[in-house]
PDB file of C-alpha atoms in Angstrom:
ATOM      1  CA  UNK Z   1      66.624  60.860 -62.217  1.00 57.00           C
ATOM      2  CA  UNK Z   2      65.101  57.582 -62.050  1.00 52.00           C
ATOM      3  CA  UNK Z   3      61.819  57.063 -60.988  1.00 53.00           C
ATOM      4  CA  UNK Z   4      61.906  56.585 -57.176  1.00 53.00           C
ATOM      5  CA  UNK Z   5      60.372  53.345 -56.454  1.00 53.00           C
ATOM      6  CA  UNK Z   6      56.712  54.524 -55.248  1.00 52.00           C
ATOM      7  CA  UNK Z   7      56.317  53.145 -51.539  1.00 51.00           C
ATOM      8  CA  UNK Z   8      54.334  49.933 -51.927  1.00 51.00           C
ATOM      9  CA  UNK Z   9      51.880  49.997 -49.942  1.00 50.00           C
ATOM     10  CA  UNK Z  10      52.439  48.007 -47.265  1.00 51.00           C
ATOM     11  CA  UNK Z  11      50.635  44.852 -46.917  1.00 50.00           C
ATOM     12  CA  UNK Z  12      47.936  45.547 -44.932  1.00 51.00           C
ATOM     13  CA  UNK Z  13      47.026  42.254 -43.375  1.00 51.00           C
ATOM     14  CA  UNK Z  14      44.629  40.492 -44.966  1.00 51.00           C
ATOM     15  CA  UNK Z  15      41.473  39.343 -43.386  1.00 50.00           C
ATOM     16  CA  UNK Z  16      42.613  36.359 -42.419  1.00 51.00           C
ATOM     17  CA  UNK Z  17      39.680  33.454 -42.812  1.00 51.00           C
ATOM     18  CA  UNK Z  18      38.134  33.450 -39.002  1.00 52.00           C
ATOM     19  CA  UNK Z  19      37.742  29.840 -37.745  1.00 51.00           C
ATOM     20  CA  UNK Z  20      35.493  28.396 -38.642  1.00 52.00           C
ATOM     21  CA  UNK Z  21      33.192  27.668 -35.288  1.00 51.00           C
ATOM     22  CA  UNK Z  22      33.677  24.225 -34.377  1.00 52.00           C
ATOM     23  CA  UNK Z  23      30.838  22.219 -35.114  1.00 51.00           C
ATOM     24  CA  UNK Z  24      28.584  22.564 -31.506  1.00 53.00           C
ATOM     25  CA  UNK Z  25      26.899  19.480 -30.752  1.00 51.00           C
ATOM     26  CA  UNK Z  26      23.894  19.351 -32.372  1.00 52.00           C
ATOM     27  CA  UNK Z  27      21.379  20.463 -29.884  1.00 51.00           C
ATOM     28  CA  UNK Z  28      19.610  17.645 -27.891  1.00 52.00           C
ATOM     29  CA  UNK Z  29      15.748  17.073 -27.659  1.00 51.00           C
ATOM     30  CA  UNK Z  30      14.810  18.830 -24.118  1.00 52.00           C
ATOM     31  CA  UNK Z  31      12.577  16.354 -22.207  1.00 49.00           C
ATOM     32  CA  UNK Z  32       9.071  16.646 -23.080  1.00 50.00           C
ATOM     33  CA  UNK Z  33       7.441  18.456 -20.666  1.00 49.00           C
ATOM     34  CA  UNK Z  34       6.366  16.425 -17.874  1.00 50.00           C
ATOM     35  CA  UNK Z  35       2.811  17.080 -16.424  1.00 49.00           C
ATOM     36  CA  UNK Z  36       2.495  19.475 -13.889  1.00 50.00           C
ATOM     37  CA  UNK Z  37       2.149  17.280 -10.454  1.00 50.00           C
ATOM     38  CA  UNK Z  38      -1.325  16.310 -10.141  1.00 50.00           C
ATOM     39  CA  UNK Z  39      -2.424  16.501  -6.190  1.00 49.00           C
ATOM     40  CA  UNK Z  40      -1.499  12.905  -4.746  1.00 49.00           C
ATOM     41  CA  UNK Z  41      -4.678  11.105  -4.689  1.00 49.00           C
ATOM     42  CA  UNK Z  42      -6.979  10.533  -1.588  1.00 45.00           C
ATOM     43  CA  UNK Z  43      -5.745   7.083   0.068  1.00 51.00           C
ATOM     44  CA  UNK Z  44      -8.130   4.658  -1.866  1.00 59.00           C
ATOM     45  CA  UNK Z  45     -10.484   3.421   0.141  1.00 59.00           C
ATOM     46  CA  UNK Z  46     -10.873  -0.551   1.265  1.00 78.00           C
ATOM     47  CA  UNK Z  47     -14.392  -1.747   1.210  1.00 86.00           C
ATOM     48  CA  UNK Z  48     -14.677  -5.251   3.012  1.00 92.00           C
ATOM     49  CA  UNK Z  49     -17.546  -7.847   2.165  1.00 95.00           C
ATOM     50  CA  UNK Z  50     -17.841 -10.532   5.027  1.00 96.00           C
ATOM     51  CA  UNK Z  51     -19.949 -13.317   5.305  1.00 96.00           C
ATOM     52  CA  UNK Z  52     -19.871 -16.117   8.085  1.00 96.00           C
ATOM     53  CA  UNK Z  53     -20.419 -19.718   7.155  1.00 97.00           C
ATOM     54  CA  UNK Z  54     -20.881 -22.551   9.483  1.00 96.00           C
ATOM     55  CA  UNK Z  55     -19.469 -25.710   9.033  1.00 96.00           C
ATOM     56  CA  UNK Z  56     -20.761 -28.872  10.980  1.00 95.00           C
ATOM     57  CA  UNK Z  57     -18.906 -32.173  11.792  1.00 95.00           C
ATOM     58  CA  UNK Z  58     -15.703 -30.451  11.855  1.00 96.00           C
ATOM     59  CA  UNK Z  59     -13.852 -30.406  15.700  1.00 95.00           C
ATOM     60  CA  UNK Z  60     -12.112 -27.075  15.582  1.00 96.00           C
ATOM     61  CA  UNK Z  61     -10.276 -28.264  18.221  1.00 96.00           C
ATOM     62  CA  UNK Z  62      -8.896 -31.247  16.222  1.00 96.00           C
ATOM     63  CA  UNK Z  63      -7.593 -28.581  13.545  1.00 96.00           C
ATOM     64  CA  UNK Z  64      -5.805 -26.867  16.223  1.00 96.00           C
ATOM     65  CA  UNK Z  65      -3.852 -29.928  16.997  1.00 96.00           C
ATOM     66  CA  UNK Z  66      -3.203 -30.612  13.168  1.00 96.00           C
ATOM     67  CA  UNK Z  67      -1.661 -27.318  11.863  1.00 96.00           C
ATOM     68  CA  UNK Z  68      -1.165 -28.878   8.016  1.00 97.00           C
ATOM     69  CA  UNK Z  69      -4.820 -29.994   7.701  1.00 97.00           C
ATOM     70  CA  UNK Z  70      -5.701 -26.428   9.412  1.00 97.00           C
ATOM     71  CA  UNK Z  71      -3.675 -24.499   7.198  1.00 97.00           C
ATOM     72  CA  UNK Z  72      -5.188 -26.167   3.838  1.00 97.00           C
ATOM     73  CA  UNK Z  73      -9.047 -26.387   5.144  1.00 97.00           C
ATOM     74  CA  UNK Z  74      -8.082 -22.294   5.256  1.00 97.00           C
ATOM     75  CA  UNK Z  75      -6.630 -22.757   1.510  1.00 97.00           C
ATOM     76  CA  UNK Z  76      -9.794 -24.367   0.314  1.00 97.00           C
ATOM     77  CA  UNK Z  77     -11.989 -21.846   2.049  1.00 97.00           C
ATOM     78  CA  UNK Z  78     -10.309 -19.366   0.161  1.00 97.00           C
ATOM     79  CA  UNK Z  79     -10.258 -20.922  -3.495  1.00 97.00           C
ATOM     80  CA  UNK Z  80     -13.970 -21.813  -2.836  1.00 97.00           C
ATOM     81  CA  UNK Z  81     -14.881 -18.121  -2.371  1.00 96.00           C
ATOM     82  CA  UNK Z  82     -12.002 -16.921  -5.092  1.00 95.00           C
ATOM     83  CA  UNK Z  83     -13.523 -19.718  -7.550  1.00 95.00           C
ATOM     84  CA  UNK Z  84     -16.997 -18.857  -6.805  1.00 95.00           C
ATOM     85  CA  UNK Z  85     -16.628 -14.807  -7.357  1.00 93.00           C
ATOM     86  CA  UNK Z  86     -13.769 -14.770  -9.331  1.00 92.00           C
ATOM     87  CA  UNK Z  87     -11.389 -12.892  -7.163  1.00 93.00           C
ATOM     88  CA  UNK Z  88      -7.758 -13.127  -6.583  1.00 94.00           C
ATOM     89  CA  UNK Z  89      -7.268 -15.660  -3.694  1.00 96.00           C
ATOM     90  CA  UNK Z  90      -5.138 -13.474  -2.328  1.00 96.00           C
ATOM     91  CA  UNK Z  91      -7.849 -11.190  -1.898  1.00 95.00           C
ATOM     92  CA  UNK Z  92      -9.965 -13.348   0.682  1.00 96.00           C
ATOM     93  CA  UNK Z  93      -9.315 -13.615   4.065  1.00 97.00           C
ATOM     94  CA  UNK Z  94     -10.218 -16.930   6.544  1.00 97.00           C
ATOM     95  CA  UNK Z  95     -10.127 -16.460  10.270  1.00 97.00           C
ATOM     96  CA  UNK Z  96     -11.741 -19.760  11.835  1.00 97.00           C
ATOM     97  CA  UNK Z  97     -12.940 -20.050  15.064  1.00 96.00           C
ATOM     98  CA  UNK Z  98     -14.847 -22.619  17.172  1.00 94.00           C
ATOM     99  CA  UNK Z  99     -18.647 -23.556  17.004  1.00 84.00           C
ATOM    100  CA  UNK Z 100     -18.511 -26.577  14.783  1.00 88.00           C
ATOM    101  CA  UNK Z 101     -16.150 -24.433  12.925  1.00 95.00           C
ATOM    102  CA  UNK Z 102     -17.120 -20.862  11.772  1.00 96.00           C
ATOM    103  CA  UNK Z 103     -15.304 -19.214   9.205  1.00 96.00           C
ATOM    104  CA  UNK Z 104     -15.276 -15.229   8.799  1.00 96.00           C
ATOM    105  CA  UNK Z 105     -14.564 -14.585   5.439  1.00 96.00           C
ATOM    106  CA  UNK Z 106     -13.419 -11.490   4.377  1.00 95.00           C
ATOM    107  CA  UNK Z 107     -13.132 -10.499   0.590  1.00 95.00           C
ATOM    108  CA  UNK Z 108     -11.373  -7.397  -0.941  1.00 92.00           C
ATOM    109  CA  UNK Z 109     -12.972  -5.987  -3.729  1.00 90.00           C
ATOM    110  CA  UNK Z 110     -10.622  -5.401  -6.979  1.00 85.00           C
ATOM    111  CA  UNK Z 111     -10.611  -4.626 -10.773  1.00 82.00           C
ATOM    112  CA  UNK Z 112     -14.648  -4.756 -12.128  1.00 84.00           C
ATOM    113  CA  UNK Z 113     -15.405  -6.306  -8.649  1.00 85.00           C
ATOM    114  CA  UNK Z 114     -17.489  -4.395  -6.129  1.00 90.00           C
ATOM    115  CA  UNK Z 115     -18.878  -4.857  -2.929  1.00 91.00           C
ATOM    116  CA  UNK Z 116     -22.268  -4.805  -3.952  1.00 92.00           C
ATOM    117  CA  UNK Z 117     -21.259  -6.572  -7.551  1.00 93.00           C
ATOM    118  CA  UNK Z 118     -19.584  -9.461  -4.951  1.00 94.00           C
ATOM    119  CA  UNK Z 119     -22.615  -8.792  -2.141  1.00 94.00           C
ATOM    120  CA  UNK Z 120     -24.840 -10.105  -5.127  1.00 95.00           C
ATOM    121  CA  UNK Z 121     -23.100 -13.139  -6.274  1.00 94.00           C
ATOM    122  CA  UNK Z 122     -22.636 -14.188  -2.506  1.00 95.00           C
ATOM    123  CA  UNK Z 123     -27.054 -13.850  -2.311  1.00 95.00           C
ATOM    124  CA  UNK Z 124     -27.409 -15.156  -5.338  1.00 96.00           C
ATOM    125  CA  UNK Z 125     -24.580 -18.731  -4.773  1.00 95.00           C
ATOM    126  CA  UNK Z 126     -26.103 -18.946  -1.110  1.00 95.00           C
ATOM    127  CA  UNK Z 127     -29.787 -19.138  -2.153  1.00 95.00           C
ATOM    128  CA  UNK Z 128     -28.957 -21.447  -5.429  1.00 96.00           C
ATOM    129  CA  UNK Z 129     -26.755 -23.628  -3.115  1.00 96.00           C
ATOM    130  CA  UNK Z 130     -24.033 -23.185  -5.161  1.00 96.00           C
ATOM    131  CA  UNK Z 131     -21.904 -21.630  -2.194  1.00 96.00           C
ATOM    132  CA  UNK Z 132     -22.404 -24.729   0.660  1.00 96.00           C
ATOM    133  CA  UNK Z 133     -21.668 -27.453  -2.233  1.00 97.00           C
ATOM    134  CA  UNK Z 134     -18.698 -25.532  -3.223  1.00 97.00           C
ATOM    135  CA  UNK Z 135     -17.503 -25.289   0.612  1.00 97.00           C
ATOM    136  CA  UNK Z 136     -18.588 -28.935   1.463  1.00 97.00           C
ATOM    137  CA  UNK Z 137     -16.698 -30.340  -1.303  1.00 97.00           C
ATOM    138  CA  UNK Z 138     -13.448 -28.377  -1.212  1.00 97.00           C
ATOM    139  CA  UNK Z 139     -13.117 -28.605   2.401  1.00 97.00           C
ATOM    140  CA  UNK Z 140     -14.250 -32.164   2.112  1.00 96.00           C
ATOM    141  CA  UNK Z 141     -11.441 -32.817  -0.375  1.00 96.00           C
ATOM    142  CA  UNK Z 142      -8.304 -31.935   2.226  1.00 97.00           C
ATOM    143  CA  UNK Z 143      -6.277 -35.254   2.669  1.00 97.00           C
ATOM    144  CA  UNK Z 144      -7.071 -36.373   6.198  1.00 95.00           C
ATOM    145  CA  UNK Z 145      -9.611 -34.230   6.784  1.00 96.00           C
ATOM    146  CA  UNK Z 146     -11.490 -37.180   8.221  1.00 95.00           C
ATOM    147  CA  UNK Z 147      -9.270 -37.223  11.033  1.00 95.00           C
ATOM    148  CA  UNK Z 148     -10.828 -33.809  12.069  1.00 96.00           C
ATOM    149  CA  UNK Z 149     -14.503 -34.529  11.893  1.00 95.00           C
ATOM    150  CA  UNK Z 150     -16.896 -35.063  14.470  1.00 93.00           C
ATOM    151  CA  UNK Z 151     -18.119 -38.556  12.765  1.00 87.00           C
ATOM    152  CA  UNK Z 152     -21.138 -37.016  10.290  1.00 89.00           C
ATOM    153  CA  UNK Z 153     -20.673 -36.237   7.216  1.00 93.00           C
ATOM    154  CA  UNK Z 154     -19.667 -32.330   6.521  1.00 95.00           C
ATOM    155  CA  UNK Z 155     -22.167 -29.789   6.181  1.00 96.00           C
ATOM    156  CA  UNK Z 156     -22.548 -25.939   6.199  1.00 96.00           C
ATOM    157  CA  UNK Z 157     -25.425 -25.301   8.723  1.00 93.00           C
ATOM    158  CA  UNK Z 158     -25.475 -21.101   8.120  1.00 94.00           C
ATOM    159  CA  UNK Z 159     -24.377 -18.583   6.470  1.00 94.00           C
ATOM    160  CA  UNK Z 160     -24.323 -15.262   7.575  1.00 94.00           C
ATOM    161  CA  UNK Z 161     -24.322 -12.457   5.534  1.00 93.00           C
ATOM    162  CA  UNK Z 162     -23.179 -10.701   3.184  1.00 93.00           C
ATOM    163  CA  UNK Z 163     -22.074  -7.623   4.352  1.00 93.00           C
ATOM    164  CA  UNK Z 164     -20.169  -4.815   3.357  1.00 92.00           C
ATOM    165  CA  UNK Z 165     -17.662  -2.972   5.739  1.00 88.00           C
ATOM    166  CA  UNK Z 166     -17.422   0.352   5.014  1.00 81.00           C
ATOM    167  CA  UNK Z 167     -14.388   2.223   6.163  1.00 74.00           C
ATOM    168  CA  UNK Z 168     -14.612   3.563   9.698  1.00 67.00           C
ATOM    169  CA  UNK Z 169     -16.525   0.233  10.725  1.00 62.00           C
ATOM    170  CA  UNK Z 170     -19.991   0.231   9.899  1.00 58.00           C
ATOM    171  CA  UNK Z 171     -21.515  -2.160   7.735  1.00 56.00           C
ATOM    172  CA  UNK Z 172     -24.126  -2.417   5.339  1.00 57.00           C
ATOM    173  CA  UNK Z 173     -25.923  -5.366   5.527  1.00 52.00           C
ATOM    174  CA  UNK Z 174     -27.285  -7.089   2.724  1.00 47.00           C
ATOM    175  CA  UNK Z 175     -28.970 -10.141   3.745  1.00 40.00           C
ATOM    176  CA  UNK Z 176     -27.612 -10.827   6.695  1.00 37.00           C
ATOM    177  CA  UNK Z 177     -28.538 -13.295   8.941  1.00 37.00           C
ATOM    178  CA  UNK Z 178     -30.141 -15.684   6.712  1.00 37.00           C
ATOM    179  CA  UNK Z 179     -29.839 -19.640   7.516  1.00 37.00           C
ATOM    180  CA  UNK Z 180     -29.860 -21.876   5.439  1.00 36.00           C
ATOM    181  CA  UNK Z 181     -31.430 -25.598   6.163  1.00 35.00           C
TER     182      UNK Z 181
END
């Protein structure tokens, strides 16, 4: 007889390659870690220095009938005192009022300024002189500021101060009060 034909085995399936995993993005950097919230910081607190000078020959009520000289005898007040302690203009306040004409100034202490750093050079510009020259000649130097005088030359008469406002309104004075002749 002939030889049967032995059962081939049957074809077992074989493995068939699994796919490959498609390539995953490669992973992306997670955010570095971002500092834990710090507390939100106190409100910063505003010191004030003020000082009061007094300018004579000036008609405050002639300044209130010229707004544009008004406006830039303000302007000069404020680049006399910015000039003088090195402050951002925007940091010095003018409010005039009458009595030859007064001017409260009012300067915010910034960057390596502080009130008793600023306190200082005001003392210091004040007794030298520095401070009524500076005033005399830039408010002096406003076009048609002649039309505003009293007839005299212009002069500072006082100054007053400096002080420092401390938050919740009390001041500490440094030396104010002083004239000056």
């Amino acid at each position: 007889p002939s030889p049967s034909p032995s059962p081939s085995p049957s074809p077992s399936p074989s493995p068939s390659p699994s796919p490959s995993p498609s390539p995953s993005p490669s992973p992306s950097p997670s955010p570095s870690p971002s500092p834990s919230p710090s507390p939100s910081p106190s409100p910063e607190v505003t010191f004030k220095v003020k000082m009061s000078v007094t300018v004579d020959n000036l008609s405050y009520d002639k300044l209130q009938e010229s707004p544009d000289i008004l406006q830039l005898v303000i302007t000069r007040l404020r680049e006399a005192f910015s000039e003088i302690l090195a402050v951002p203009v925007e940091n010095v306040e003018v409010a005039l009022s009458a009595g030859s004409v007064k001017a409260d100034i009012s300067i915010t202490p910034t960057g390596q300024a502080t009130p008793s750093s600023i306190e200082w050079k005001l003392t210091e510009t004040k007794d030298s002189g520095e401070l009524s020259t500076k005033v005399v000649d830039k408010v002096g130097s406003v076009p048609g500021i002649e039309t505003v005088t009293t007839g005299g030359d212009i002069t500072v008469s006082q100054i007053t101060g400096p002080t420092t406002e401390i938050p919740g309104g009390s001041t500490n004075s440094g030396t104010a009060g002083a004239e000056i002749d």
